Coordinates of C-alpha atoms in Angstrom, one line a residue:
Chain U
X1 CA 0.0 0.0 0.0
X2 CA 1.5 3.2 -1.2
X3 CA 1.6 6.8 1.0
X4 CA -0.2 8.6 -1.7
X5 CA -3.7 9.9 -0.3
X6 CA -6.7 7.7 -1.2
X7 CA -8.8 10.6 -2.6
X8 CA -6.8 13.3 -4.0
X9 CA -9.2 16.6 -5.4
X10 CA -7.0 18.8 -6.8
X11 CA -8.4 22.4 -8.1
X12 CA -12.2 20.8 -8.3
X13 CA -15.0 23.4 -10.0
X14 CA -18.2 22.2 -10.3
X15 CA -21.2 24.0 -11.2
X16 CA -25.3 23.8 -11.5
X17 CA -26.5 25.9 -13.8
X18 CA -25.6 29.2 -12.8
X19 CA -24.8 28.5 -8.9
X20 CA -20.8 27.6 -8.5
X21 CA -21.0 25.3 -6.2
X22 CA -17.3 24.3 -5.9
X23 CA -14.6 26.8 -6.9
X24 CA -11.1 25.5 -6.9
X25 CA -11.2 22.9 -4.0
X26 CA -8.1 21.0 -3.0
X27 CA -8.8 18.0 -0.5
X28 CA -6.7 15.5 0.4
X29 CA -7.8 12.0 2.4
X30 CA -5.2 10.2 4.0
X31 CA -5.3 6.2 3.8
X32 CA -6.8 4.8 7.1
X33 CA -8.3 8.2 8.6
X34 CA -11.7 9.5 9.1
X35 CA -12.0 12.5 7.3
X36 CA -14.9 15.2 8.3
X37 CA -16.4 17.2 5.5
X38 CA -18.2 20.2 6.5
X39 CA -20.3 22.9 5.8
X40 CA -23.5 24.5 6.0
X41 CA -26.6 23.6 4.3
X42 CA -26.6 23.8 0.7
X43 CA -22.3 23.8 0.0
X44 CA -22.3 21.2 -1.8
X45 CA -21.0 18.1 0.5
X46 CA -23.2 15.7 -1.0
X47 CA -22.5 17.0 -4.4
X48 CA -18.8 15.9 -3.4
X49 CA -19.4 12.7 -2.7
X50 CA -21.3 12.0 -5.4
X51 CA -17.9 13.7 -7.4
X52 CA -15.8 11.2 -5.8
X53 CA -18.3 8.2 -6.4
X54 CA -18.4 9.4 -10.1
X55 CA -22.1 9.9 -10.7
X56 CA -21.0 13.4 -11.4
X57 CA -18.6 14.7 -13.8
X58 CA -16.6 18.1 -12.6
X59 CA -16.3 21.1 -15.1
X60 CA -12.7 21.1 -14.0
X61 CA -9.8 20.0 -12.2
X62 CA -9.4 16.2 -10.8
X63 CA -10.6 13.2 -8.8
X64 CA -8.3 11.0 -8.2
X65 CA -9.4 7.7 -6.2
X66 CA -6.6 5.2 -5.5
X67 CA -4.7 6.4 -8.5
X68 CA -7.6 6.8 -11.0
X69 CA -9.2 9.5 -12.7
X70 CA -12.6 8.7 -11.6
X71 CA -14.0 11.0 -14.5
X72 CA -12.1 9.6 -17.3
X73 CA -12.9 5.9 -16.2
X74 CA -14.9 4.0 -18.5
X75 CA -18.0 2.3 -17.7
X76 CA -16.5 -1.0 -16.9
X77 CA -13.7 0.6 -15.2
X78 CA -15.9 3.0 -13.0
X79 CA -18.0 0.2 -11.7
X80 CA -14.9 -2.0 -10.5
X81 CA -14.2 1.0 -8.6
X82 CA -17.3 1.6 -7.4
X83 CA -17.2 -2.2 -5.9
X84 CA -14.6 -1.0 -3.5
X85 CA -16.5 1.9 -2.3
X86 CA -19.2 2.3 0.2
X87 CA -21.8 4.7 0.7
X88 CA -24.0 5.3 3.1
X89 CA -26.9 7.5 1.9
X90 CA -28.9 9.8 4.3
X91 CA -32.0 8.3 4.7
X92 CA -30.3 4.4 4.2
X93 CA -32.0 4.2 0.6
X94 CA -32.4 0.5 1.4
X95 CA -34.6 -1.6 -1.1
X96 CA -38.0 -1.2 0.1
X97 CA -39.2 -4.4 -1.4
X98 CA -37.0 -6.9 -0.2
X99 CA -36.4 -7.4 4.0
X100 CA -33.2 -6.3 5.3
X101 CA -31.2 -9.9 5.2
X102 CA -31.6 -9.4 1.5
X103 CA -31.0 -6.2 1.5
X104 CA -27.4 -7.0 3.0
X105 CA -27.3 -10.0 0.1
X106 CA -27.9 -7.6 -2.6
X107 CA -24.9 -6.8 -3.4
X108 CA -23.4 -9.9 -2.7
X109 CA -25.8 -12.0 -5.0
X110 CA -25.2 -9.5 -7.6
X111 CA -21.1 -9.3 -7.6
X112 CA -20.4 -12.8 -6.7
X113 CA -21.9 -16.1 -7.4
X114 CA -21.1 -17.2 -4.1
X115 CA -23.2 -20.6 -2.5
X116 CA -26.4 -19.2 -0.5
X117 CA -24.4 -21.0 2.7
X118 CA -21.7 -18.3 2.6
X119 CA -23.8 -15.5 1.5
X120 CA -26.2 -16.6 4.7
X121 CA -22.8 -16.8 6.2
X122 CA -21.3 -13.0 5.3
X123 CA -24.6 -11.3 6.1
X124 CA -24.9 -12.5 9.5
X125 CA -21.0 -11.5 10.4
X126 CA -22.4 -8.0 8.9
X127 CA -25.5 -7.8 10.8
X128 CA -23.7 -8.8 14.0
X129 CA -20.8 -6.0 13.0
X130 CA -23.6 -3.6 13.8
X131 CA -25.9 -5.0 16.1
X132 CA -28.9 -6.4 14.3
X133 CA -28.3 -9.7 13.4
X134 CA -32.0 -10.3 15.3
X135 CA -33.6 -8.1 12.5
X136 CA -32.7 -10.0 9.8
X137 CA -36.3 -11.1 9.0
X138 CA -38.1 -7.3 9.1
X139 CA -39.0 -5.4 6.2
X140 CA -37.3 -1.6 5.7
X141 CA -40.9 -0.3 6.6
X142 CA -40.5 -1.8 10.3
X143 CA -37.0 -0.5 10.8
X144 CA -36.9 3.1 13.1
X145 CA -34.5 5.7 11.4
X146 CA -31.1 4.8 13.4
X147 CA -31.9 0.7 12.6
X148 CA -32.2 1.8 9.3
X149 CA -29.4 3.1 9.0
X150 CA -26.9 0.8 10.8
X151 CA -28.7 -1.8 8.0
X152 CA -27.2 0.5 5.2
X153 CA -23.9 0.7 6.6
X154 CA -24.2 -3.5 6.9
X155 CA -24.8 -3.2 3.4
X156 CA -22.1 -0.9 2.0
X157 CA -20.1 -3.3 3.6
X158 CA -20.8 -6.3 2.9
X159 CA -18.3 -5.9 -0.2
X160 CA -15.6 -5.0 2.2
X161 CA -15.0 -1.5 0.2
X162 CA -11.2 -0.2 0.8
X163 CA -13.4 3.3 2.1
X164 CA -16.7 4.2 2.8
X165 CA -18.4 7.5 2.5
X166 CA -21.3 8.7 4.9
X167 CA -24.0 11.2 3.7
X168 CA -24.9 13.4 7.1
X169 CA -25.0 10.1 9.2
X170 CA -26.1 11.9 12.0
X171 CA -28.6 13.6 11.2
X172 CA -32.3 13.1 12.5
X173 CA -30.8 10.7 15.0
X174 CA -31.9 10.1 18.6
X175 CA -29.0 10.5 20.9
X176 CA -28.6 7.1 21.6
X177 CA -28.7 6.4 17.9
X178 CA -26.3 8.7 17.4
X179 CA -23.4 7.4 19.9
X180 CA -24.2 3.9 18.7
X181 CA -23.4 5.4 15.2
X182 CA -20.9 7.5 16.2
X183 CA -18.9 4.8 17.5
X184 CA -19.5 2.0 14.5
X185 CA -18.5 4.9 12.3
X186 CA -14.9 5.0 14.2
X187 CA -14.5 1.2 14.7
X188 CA -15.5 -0.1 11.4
X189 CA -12.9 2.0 10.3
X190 CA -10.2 0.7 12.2
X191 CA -11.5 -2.4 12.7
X192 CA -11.6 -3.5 8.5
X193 CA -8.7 -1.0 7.9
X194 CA -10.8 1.5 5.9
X195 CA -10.3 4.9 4.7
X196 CA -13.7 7.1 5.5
X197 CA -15.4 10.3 4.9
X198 CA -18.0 11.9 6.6
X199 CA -20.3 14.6 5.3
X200 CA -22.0 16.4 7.7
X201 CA -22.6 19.3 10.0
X202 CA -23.3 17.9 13.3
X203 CA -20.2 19.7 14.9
X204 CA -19.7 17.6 18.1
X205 CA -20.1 13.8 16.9
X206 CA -18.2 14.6 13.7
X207 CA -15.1 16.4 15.2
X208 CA -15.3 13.4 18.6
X209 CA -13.8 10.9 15.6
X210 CA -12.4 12.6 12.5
X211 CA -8.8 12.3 12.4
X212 CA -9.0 15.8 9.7
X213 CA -11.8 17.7 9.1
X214 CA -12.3 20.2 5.7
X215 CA -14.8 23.3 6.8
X216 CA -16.1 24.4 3.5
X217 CA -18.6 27.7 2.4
X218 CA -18.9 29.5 -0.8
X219 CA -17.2 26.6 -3.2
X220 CA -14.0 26.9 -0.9
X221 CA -12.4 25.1 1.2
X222 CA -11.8 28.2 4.3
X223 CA -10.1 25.7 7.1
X224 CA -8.3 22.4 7.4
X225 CA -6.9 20.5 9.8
X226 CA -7.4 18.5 13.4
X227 CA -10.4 18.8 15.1
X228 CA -8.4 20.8 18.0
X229 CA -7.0 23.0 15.3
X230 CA -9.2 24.2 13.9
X231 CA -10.9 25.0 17.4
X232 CA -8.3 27.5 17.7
X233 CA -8.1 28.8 13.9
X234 CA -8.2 32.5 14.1
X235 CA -10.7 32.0 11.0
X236 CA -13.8 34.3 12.0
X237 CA -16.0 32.0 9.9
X238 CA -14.8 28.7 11.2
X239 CA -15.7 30.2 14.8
X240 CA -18.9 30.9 13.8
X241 CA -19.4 27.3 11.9
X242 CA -17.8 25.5 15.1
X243 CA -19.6 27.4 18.1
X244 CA -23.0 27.7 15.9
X245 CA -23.5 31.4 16.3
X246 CA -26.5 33.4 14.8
X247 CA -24.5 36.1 13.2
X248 CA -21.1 37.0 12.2
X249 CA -19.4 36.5 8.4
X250 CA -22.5 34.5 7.6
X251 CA -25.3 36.8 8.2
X252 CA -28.2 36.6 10.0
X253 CA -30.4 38.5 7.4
X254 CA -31.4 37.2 4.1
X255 CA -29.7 40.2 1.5
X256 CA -32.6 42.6 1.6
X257 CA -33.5 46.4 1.4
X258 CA -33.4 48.9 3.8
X259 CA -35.9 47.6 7.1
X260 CA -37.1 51.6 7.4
X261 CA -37.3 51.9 3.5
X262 CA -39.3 48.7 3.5
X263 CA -41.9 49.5 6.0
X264 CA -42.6 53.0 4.7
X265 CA -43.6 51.5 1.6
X266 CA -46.8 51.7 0.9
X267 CA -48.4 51.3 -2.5
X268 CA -46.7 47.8 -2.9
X269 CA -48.9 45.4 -1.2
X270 CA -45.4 43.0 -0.8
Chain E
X1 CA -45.0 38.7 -27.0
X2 CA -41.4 38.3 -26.9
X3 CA -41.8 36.7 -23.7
X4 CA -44.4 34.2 -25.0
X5 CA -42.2 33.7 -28.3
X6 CA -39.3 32.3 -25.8
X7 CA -41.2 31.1 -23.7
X8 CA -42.5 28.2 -26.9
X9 CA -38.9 28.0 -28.1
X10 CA -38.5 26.8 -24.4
X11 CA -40.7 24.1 -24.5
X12 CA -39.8 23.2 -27.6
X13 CA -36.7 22.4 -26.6
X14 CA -37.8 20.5 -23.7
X15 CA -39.9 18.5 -25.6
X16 CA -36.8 17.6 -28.1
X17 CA -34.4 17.2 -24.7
X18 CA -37.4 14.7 -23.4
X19 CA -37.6 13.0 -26.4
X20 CA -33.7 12.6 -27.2
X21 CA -33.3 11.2 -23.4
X22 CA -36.3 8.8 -24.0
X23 CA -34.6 7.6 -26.8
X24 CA -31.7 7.1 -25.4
X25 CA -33.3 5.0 -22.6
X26 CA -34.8 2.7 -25.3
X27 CA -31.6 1.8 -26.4
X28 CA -30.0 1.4 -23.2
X29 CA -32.8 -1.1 -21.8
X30 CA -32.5 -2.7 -25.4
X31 CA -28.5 -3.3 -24.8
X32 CA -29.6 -4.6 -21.6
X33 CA -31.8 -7.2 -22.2
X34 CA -29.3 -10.0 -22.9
X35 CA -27.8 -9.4 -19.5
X36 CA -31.9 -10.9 -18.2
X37 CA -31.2 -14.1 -19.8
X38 CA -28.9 -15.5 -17.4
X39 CA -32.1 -14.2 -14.3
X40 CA -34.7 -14.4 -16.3
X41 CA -36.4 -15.1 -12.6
X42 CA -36.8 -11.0 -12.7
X43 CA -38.3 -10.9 -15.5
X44 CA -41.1 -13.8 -14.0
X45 CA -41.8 -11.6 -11.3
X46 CA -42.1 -8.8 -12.7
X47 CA -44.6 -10.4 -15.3
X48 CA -46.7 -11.4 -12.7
X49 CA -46.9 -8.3 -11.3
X50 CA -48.0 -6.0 -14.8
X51 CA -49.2 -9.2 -16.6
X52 CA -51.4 -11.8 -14.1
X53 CA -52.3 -9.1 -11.5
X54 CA -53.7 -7.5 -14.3
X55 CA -55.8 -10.4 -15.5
X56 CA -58.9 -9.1 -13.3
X57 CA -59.7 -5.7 -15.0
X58 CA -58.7 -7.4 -18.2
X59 CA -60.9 -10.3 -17.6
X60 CA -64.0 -8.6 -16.4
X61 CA -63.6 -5.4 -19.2
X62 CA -63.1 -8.3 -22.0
X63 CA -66.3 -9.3 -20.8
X64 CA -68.5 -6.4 -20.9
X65 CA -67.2 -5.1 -23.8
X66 CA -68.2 -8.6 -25.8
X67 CA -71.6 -8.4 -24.0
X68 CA -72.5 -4.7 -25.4
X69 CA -70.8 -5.8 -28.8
X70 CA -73.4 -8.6 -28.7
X71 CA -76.4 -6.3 -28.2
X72 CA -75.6 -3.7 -30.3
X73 CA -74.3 -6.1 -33.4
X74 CA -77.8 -7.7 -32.8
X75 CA -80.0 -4.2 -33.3
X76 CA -78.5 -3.4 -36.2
X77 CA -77.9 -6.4 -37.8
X78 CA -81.6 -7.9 -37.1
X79 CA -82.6 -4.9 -39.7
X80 CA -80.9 -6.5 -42.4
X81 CA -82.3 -10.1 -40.8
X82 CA -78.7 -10.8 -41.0
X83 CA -78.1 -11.2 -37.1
X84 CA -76.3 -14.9 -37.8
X85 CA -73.4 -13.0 -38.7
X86 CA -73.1 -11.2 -34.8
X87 CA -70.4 -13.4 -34.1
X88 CA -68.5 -12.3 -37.0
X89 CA -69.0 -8.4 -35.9
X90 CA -68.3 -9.0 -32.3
X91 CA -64.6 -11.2 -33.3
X92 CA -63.7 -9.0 -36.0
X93 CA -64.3 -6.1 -33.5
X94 CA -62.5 -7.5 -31.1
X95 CA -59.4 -9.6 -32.4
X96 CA -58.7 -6.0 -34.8
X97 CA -59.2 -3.4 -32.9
X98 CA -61.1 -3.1 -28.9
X99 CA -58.8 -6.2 -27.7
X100 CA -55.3 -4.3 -28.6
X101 CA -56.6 -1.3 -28.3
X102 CA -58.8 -1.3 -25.0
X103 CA -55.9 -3.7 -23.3
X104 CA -53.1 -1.0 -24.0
X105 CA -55.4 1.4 -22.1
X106 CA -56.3 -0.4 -19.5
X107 CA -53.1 -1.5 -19.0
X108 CA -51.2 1.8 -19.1
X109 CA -54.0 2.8 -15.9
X110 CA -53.5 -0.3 -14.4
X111 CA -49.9 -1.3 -14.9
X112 CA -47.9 1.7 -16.7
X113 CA -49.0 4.0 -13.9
X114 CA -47.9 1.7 -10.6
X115 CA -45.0 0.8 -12.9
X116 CA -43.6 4.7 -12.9
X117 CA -45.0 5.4 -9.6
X118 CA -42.8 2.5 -8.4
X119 CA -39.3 3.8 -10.6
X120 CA -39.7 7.7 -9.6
X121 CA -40.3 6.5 -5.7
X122 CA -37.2 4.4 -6.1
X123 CA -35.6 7.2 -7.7
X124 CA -36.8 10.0 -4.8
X125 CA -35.8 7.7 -2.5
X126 CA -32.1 7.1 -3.8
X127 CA -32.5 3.6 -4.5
X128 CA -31.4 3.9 -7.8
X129 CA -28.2 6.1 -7.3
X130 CA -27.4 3.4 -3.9
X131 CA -28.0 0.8 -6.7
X132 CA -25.2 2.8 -9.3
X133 CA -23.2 3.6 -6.2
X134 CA -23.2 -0.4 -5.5
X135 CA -22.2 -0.6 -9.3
X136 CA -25.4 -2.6 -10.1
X137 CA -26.9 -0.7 -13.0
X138 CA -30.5 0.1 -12.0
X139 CA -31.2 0.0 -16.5
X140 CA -30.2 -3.8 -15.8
X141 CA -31.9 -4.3 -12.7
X142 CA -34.7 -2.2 -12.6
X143 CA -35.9 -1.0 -15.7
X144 CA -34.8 -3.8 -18.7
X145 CA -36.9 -6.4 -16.6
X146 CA -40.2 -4.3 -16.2
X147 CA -39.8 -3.4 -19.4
X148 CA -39.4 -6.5 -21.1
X149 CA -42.8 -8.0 -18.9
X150 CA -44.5 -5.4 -20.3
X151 CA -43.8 -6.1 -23.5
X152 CA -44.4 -9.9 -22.7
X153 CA -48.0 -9.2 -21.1
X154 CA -49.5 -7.6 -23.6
X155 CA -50.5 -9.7 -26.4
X156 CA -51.3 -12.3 -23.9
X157 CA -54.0 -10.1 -22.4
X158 CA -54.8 -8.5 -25.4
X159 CA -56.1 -12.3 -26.5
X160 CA -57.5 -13.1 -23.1
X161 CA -59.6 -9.7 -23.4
X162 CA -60.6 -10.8 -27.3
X163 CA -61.2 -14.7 -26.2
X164 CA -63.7 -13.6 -23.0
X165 CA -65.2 -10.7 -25.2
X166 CA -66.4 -12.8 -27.8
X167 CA -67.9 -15.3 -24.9
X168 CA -69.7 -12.2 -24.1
X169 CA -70.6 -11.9 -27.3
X170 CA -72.1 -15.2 -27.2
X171 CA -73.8 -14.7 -24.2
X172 CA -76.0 -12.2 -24.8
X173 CA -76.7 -12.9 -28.5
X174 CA -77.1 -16.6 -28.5
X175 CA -78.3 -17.0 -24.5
X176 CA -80.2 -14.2 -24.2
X177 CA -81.4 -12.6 -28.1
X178 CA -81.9 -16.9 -29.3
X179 CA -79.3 -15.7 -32.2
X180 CA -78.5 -19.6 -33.8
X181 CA -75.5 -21.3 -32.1
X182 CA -74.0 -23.1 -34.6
X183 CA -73.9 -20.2 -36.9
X184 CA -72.6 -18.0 -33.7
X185 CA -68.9 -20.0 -34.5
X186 CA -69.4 -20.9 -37.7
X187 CA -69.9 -17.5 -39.3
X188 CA -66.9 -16.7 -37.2
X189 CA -64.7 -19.5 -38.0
X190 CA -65.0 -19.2 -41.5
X191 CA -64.2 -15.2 -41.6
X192 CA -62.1 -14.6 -39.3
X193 CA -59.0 -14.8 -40.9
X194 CA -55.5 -15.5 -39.4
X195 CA -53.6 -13.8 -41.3
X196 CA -55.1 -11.0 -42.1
X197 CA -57.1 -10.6 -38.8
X198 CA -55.3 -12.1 -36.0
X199 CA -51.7 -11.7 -36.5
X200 CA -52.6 -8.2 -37.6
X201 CA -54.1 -7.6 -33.9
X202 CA -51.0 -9.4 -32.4
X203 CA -48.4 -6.9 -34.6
X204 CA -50.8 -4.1 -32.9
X205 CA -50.2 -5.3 -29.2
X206 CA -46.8 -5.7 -29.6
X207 CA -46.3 -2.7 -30.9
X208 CA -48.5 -1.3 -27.8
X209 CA -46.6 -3.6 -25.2
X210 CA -43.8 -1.5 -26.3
X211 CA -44.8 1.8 -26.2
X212 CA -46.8 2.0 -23.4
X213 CA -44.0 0.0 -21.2
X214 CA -41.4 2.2 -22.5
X215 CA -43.5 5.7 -21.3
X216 CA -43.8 4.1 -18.4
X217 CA -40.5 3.4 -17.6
X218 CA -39.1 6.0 -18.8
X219 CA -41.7 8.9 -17.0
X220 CA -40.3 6.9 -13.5
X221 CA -36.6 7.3 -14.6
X222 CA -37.3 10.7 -15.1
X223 CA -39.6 11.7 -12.9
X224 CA -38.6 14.5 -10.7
X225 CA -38.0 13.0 -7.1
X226 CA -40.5 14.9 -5.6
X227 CA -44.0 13.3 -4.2
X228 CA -45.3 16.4 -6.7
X229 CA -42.6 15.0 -9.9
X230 CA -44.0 11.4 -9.2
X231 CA -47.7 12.2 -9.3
X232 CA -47.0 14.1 -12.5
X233 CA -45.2 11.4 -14.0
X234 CA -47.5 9.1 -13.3
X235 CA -50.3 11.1 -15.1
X236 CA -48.1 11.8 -17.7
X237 CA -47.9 8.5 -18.4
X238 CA -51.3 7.4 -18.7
X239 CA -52.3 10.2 -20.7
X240 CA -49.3 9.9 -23.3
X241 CA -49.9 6.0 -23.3
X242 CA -53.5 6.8 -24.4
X243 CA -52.6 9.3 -26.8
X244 CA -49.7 6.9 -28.7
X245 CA -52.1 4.0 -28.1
X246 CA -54.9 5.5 -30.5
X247 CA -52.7 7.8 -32.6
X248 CA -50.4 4.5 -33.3
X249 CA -53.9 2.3 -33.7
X250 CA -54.7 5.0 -36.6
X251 CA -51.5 4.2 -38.2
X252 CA -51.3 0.8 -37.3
X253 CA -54.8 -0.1 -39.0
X254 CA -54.3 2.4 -42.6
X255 CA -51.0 0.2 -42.9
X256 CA -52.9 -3.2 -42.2
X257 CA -56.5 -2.5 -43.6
X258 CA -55.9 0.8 -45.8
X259 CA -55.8 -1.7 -49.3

């Protein structure tokens, strides 16, 4: 296994329509580590992902997973990848139709034609890995949000990926929930020697494991580094990300006229 | 007037995008199909799920429409004292043109519409992009396999609804009107043609197994993942369905019958 970074984003733009979402974003993520994306609402983390997974193309600069160019990889190429990836979506995006052992088997039975003894095998060491093996036998319907959940992480990997990427794990999450997931999140990782990335903005349970956490806002990345780092970054936006204040470089107000201006006026019924 | 003059360029152009991604989707699922052989349990299932849990409406429409065939052939052909001949009219009728065409529609309600309700909630959900992002391709998975039972469904309940219809038929012309039994089939077996009449009715619901499964399909795969996108697809989908059904029928029958 080589030093070189697993994902390596070098000088990423990326754009809907007229909104620049990403603007010349460098990220590194280091073999092995938990690696915290975040960000307000609407900057784009899940769009990154989605970069790094190749289901998106960027208008320019690189991706680079494990060596390859994920947006110059052919079909074939891009799904061989994509084998050795995990993702956990935000709301589990498990198979409704099928219970959750299947579920876990799907991507087994697909990729392999292992004997149903092994697959039976496999999913139960998954389940176990995250404490469900006993729901084996319920439908995605019955599941509460957190079991839900910890079923989709069972599933991304039951290919044993080389890194898996969560979507705003925590969100929506009772606290208990939480800590259990907080916790899988950080032994999975060292447990099966993964590499992962979190995307999220739940401040606390994200900085309690990362190893390096990217702040992102306005298509840039504006801090980098340890969790205890950036705590005492001199960056007058990362303090207001970290310690969740109301106003400051992100303002309060929506852009808007003048408040007097706007309440004198009167023949606009607005 | 400007405004409006963009405004039509606009949707002209989303009508071509629509119709350039449908397309393209057509030829994906195509490309895919060999890749079912190998399962072709998917394909089963989902056959039984558009196809036999269809049967019911198909059954029970097939039925009424033979029965009102039946009565109405009689009235007017009892003018001409010709009303041995009804099971001629209510066959013809059928096996040409009410058993295609009255299936497809049915079918699009019945199956087309859960069939893209069922995509574009897979789709809202991210069950499709999980699927990609597991690197199966949901074309493959999801959509070659619906769209092939569709396909496969069709002229089989196209030829329930003709067979039950003309039992209909018999019904009320020979059970209830006393129209002749033996020249009921008779008539009917020596005019009904195979060539001409039946195969020409099976080309039609072939042709309609593909269209209306392929709006289907493709409406859920590009439905807007909204609960509002999904409801609009789904109407979208039976109301272009109907529209290609009987605009294609026109076609279909000037080509077949037009001498």
């Amino acid at each position: 296994m080589s030093d070189a970074p697993l994902v390596q984003i070098r000088n990423l733009s990326f754009s809907r329509g007229d909104r620049v979402i990403f603007d010349g974003v460098d990220i590194d993520i280091r073999r092995g580590s938990v690696t915290a994306i975040m960000g307000p609402s609407g900057t784009g983390k899940t769009t990154l992902l989605r970069l790094i997974g190749g289901q998106l193309k960027p208008d320019n600069g690189s991706v680079l997973v494990d060596g390859e160019e994920v947006q110059h990889l052919r079909r074939g190429a891009l799904y061989r990848l994509r084998k050795r990836m995990g993702v956990l979506f935000q709301n589990g995006a498990l198979l409704t139709d099928i219970n959750v052992f299947d579920n876990i088997a799907f991507p087994l039975r697909e990729h392999t034609s292992l004997p149903e003894t092994l697959i039976r095998t496999l999913v139960l060491m998954k389940l176990e890995a995250v404490g469900l093996r006993g729901a084996r036998d319920l439908m995605p319907s019955e599941l509460s949000g957190g079991m839900a959940r910890r079923v989709a992480l069972a599933r991304a990997i039951a290919m044993d990926p080389m890194m898996m990427m969560y979507d705003e794990p925590f969100t929506g999450q009772d606290p208990i929930s939480m800590g259990v997931l907080v916790r899988l999140i950080r032994t999975l990782n060292d447990a099966l020697g993964l590499t992962s990335i979190i995307v999220s903005h739940d401040i606390a349970e994200t900085c309690a494991i990362a190893d390096d956490v990217y702040l992102l806002s306005g298509g840039k990345v504006v801090a980098h580094g340890t969790a205890e780092a950036l705590g005492k970054s001199d960056s007058a936006w990362a303090q207001q990300f970290l310690n969740g204040e109301a106003d400051g470089p992100v303002a309060f107000h929506y852009p808007a006229a003048d408040y007097a201006e706007d309440l004198m006026q009167r023949e606009n019924n607005h | 007037m400007l405004d409006s003059l963009q405004l039509l360029g606009q949707k002209g152009l989303d009508f071509f995008q629509r119709l350039g991604r449908g397309h393209m989707l057509l030829l994906q699922v195509l490309t895919g199909l060999p890749s079912l052989l190998p399962r072709f349990g998917l394909v089963i299932k989902q056959t039984y799920s558009v196809g036999v849990l269809s049967l019911v409406i198909i059954v029970v429409s097939g039925l009424f429409v033979g029965m009102v065939l039946g009565l109405q052939g009689y009235n007017t052909l009892v003018d001409f004292g010709a009303e041995e001949s009804l099971g001629v009219v209510v066959a013809l009728s059928l096996v040409r043109e009410l058993g295609p065409v009255v299936t497809a529609l049915l079918f699009a309600g019945r199956a087309g519409s859960a069939l893209t309700a069922e995509i574009g909630l897979m789709k809202a959900t991210e069950q499709l992009s999980a699927m990609e992002m597991m690197a199966v391709d949901p074309v493959r998975r999801v959509l070659a396999p619906r769209f092939l039972a569709g396909f496969i469904s069709m002229p089989f309940l196209a030829a329930i609804f003709s067979a039950v219809g003309v039992l209909g038929g018999y019904f009320v012309g020979v059970g209830l009107l006393g129209v002749d039994d033996g020249a009921y089939w008779s008539q009917m077996q020596d005019k009904v043609d195979m060539y001409d009449d039946i195969n020409n009715g099976i080309i039609k619901s072939l042709v309609f197994g593909v269209v209306v499964s392929w709006i289907a399909i493709f409406e859920g795969n590009d439905a807007i993942p909204t609960s509002e996108g999904v409801s609009r697809a789904t109407t979208r989908t039976v109301v272009h369905s109907a529209l290609a059904v009987l605009g294609l029928d026109f076609i279909l029958t000037a080509l077949m019958f037009g001498e």
